[in-house]
Coordinates of C-alpha atoms and ligand atoms in Angstrom, one line a residue:
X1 CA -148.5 54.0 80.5
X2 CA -152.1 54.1 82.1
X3 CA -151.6 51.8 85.2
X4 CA -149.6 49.0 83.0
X5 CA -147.2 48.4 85.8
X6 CA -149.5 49.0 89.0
X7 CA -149.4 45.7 91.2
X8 CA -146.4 44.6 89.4
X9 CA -143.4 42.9 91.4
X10 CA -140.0 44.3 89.3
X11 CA -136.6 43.0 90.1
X12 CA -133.7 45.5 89.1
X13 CA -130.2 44.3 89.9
X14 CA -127.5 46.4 90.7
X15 CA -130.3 49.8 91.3
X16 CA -128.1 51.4 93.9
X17 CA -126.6 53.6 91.2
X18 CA -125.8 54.4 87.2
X19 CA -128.4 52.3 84.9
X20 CA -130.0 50.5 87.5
X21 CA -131.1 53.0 89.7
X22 CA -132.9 55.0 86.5
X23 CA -134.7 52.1 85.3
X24 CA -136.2 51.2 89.1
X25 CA -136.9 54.7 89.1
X26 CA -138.6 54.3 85.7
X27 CA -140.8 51.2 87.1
X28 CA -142.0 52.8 90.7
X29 CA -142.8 55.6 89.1
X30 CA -145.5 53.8 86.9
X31 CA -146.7 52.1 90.0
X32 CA -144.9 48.9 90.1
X33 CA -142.7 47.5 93.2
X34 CA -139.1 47.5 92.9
X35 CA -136.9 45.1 94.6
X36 CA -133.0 45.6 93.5
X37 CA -129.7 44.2 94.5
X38 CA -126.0 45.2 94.6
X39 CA -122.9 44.0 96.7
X40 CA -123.0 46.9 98.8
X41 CA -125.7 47.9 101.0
X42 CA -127.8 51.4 100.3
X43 CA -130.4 52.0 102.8
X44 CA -133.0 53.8 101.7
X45 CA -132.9 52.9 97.9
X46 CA -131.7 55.9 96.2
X47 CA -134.2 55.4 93.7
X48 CA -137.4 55.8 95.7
X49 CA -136.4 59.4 96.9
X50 CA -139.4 61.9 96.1
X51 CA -141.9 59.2 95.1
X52 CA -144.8 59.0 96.7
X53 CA -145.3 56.1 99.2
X54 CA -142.2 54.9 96.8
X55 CA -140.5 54.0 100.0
X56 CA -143.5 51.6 100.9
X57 CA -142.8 49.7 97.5
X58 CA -139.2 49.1 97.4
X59 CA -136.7 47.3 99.0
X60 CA -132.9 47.0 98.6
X61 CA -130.9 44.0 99.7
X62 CA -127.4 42.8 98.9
X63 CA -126.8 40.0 96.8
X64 CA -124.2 39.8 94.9
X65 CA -124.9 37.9 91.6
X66 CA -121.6 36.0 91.4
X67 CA -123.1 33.5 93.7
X68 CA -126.1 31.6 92.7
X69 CA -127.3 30.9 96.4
X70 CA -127.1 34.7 96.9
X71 CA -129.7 34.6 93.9
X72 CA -132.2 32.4 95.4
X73 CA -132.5 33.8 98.8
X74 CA -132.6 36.9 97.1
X75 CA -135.3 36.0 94.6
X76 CA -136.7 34.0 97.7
X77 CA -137.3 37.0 99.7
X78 CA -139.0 39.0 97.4
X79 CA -141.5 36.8 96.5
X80 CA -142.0 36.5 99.7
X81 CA -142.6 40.4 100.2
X82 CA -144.2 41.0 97.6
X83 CA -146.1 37.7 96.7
X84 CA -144.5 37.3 92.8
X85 CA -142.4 38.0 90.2
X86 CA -143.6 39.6 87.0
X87 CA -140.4 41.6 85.9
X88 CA -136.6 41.0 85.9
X89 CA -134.6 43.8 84.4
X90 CA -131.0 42.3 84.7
X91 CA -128.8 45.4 84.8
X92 CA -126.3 44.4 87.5
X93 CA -122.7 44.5 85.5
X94 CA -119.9 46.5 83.4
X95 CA -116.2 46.7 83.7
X96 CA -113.3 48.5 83.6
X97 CA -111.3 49.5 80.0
X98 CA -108.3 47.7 80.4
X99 CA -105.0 46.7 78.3
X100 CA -106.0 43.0 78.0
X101 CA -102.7 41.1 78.5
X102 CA -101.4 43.2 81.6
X103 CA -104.7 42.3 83.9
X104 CA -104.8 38.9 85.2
X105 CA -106.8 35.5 83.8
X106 CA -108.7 36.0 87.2
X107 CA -109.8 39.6 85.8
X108 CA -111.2 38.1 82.9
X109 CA -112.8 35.5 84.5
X110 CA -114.0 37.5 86.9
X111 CA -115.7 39.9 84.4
X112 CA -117.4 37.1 82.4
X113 CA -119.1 35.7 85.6
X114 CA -120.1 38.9 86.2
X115 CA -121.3 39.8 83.0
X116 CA -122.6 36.3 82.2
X117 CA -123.1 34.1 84.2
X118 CA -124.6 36.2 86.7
X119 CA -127.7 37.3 84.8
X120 CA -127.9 33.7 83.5
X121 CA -128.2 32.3 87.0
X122 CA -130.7 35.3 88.0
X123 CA -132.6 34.7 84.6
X124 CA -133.3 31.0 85.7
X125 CA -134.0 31.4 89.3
X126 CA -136.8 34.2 87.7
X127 CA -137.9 31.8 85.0
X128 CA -138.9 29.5 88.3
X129 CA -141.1 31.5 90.0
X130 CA -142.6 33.1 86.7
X131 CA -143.7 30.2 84.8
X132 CA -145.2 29.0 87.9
X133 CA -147.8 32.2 87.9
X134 CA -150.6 32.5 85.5
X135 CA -149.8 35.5 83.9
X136 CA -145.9 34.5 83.4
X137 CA -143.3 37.4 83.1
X138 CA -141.1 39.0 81.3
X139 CA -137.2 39.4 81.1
X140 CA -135.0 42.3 80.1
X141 CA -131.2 41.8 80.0
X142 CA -129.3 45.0 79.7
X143 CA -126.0 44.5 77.1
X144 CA -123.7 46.9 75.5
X145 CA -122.1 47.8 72.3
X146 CA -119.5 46.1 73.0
X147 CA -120.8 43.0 72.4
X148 CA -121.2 44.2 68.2
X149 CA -119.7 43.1 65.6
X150 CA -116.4 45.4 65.4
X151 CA -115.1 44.0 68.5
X152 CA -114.5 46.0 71.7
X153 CA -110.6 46.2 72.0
X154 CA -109.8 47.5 75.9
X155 CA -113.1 45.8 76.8
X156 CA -112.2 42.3 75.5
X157 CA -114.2 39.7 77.8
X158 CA -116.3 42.2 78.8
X159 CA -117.6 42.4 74.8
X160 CA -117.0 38.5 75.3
X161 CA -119.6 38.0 77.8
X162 CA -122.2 40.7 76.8
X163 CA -122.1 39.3 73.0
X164 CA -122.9 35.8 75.5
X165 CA -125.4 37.5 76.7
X166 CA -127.6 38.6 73.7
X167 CA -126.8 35.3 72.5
X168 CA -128.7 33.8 75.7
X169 CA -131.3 35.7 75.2
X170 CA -132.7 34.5 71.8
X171 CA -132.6 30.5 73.3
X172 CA -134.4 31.3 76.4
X173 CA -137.0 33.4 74.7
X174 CA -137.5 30.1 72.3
X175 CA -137.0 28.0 75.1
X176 CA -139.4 30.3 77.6
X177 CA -142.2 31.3 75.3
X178 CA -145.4 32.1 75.2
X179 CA -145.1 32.6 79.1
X180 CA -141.8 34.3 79.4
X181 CA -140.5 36.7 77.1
X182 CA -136.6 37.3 77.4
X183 CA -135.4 40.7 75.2
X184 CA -132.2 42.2 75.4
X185 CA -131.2 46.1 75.2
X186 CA -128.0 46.7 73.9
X187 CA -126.5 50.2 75.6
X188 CA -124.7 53.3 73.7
X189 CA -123.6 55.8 76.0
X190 CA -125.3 55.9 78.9
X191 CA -124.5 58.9 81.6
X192 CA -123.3 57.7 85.1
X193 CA -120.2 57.5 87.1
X194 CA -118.8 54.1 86.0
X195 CA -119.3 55.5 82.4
X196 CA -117.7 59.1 83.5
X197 CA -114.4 57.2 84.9
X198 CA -114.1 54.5 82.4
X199 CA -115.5 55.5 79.2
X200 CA -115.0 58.8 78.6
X201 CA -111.9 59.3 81.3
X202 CA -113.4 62.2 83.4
X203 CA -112.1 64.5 80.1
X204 CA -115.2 66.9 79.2
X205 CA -113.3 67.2 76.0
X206 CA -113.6 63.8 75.1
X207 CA -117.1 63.7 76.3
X208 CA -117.5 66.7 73.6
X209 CA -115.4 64.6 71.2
X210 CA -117.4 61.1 72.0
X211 CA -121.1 63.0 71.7
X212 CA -120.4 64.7 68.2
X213 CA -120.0 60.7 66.7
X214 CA -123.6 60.3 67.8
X215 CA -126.4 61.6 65.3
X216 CA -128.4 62.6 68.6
X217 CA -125.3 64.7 69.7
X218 CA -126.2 63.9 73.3
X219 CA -125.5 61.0 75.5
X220 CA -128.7 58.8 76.9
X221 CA -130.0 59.0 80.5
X222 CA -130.6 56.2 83.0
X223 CA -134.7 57.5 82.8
X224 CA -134.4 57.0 79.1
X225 CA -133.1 53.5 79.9
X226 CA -135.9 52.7 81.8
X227 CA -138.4 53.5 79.5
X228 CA -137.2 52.0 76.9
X229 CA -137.6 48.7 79.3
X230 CA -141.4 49.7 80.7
X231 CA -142.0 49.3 76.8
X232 CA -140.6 46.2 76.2
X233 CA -142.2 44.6 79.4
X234 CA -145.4 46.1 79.0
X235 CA -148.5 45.0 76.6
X236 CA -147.1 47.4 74.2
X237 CA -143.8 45.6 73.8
X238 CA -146.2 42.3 73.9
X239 CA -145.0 40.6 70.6
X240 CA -140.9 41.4 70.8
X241 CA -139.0 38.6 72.0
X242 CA -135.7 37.4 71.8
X243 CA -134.6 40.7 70.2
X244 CA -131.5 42.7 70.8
X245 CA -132.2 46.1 70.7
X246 CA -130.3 48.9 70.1
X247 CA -130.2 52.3 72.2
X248 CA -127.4 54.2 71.4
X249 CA -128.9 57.4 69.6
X250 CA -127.8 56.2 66.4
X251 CA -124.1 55.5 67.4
X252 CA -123.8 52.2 65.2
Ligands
NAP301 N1 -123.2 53.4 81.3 C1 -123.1 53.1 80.1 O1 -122.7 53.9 79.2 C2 -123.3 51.6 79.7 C3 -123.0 51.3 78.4 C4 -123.3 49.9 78.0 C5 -123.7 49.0 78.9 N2 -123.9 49.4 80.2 C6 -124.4 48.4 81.1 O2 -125.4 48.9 82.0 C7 -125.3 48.3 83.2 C8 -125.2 49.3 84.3 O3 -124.0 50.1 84.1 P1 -123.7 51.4 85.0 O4 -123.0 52.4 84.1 O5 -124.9 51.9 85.7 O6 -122.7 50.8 86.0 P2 -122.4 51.2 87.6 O7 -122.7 52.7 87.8 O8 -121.1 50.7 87.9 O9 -123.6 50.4 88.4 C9 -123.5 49.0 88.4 C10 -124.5 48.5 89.5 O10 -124.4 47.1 89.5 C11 -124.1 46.7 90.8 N3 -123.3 45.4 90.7 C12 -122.1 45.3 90.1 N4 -121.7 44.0 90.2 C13 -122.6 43.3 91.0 C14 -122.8 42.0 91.4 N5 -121.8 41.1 91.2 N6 -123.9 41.7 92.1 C15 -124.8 42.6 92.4 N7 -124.8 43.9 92.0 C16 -123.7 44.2 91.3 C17 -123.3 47.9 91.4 O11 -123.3 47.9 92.9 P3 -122.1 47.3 93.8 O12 -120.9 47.7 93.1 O13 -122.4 47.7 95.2 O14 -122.3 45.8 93.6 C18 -124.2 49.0 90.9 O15 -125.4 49.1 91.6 C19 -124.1 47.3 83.2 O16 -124.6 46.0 82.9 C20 -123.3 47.8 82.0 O17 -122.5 46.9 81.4 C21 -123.7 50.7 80.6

């Protein structure tokens, strides 16, 4: 991407594994600095293994996003590392498939503050420090399928939150623009443990069964994730905003 992210400040929440840690991977790779998030500490950040001076340019701290003052210390302490803000790539998230009325109302509620209101509050604390610098910035929120039309039975305020979420996206990017551009990537089936466990049940034969209803007959990566966000933050990506866009191989 000839040097588009070198000297760029990138936040990736929840990079300690899954999604998250391909997408940081993704952004240190092209030369930007990565700061990421999760509730439990990793130390070194899994996703700067093998990159050169990659260790030099990340950082990974615990905040969990449930709790807004978690956010701005967080946010707080990157800036003051790394001197700005010019990416957010809200990641942190998921749940587990459930039967809806045998978990508790603090499940669901739990799941849409995690889902929701979480990358709201991280969005706004961002939008702060990026409309503050010249150059502005740019905001990726990372959604599912589940938020489509059909519904998501199992995943019910899960779906809920994420269909929220691309919701959000289009009045901040009308609210945010020209500075800030706020896009939203709506996820297939993306390989990583949480997926492995909840999605496809640790079966290979219902990984088989789940990869021939794609028309790519394969499942996504978390690198292919990432990329998919270095385009829409970068130059090239320059005049998408407020868009949900679809990465599932085909799937819907
Ligand atoms: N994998 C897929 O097929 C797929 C499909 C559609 C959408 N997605 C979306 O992609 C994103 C990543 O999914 P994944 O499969 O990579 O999940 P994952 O493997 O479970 O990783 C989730 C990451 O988020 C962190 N996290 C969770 N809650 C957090 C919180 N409250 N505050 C801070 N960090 C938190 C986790 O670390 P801690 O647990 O230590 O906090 C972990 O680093 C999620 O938003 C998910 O909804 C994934």
């Amino acid at each position: 991407m000839a040097g588009e992210f070198e000297g760029k400040v990138v936040i990736v929440t929840g990079a300690s594994r899954g999604v998250g840690l391909g997408i940081a991977r993704r952004f240190l790779e092209e030369g930007a600095s990565v700061a990421s998030c999760s509730r439990r500490q990793v130390a070194p950040p899994a996703f700067a293994a093998g990159i050169p001076d990659g260790a030099e340019r990340s950082v990974h701290w615990v905040c969990d996003q449930r709790d807004f003052e978690q956010i701005d210390s967080f946010v707080t302490r990157v800036v003051e590392r790394f001197g700005r803000l010019d990416v957010l790539i809200n990641n942190a998230g998921g749940a587990p498939t459930t039967s809806t009325t045998e978990v508790s109302p603090r499940f669901h509620k739990a799941t849409i503050e995690n889902n929701l209101t979480g990358p709201m509050w991280f969005a706004l604390r961002a939008h702060r420090q990026m409309i503050a610098q010249e150059s502005g910035g740019s905001i990726v929120n990372i959604s599912s399928q589940a938020s489509g039309q059909g519904g998501s039975p199992t995943l019910v305020s899960y779906g809920a939150a994420k269909a929220g979420l691309n919701h959000l996206t289009k009045s901040l990017a009308k609210e945010w623009g020209p500075k800030i551009r706020v896009n939203c990537l709506s996820l297939g089936h993306v390989v990583t443990e949480m997926w492995r466990e909840y999605i496809a049940g640790g079966d290979p034969a219902n990984e088989e069964k789940l990869a021939r209803m794609i028309p790519l007959k394969r499942f996504a990566q978390p690198e292919e994730v990432g990329d998919a966000c270095l385009f829409l933050c970068s130059p090239r990506g320059g005049y998408i905003n407020g868009a949900t866009v679809v990465f599932d191989g085909g799937l819907t």
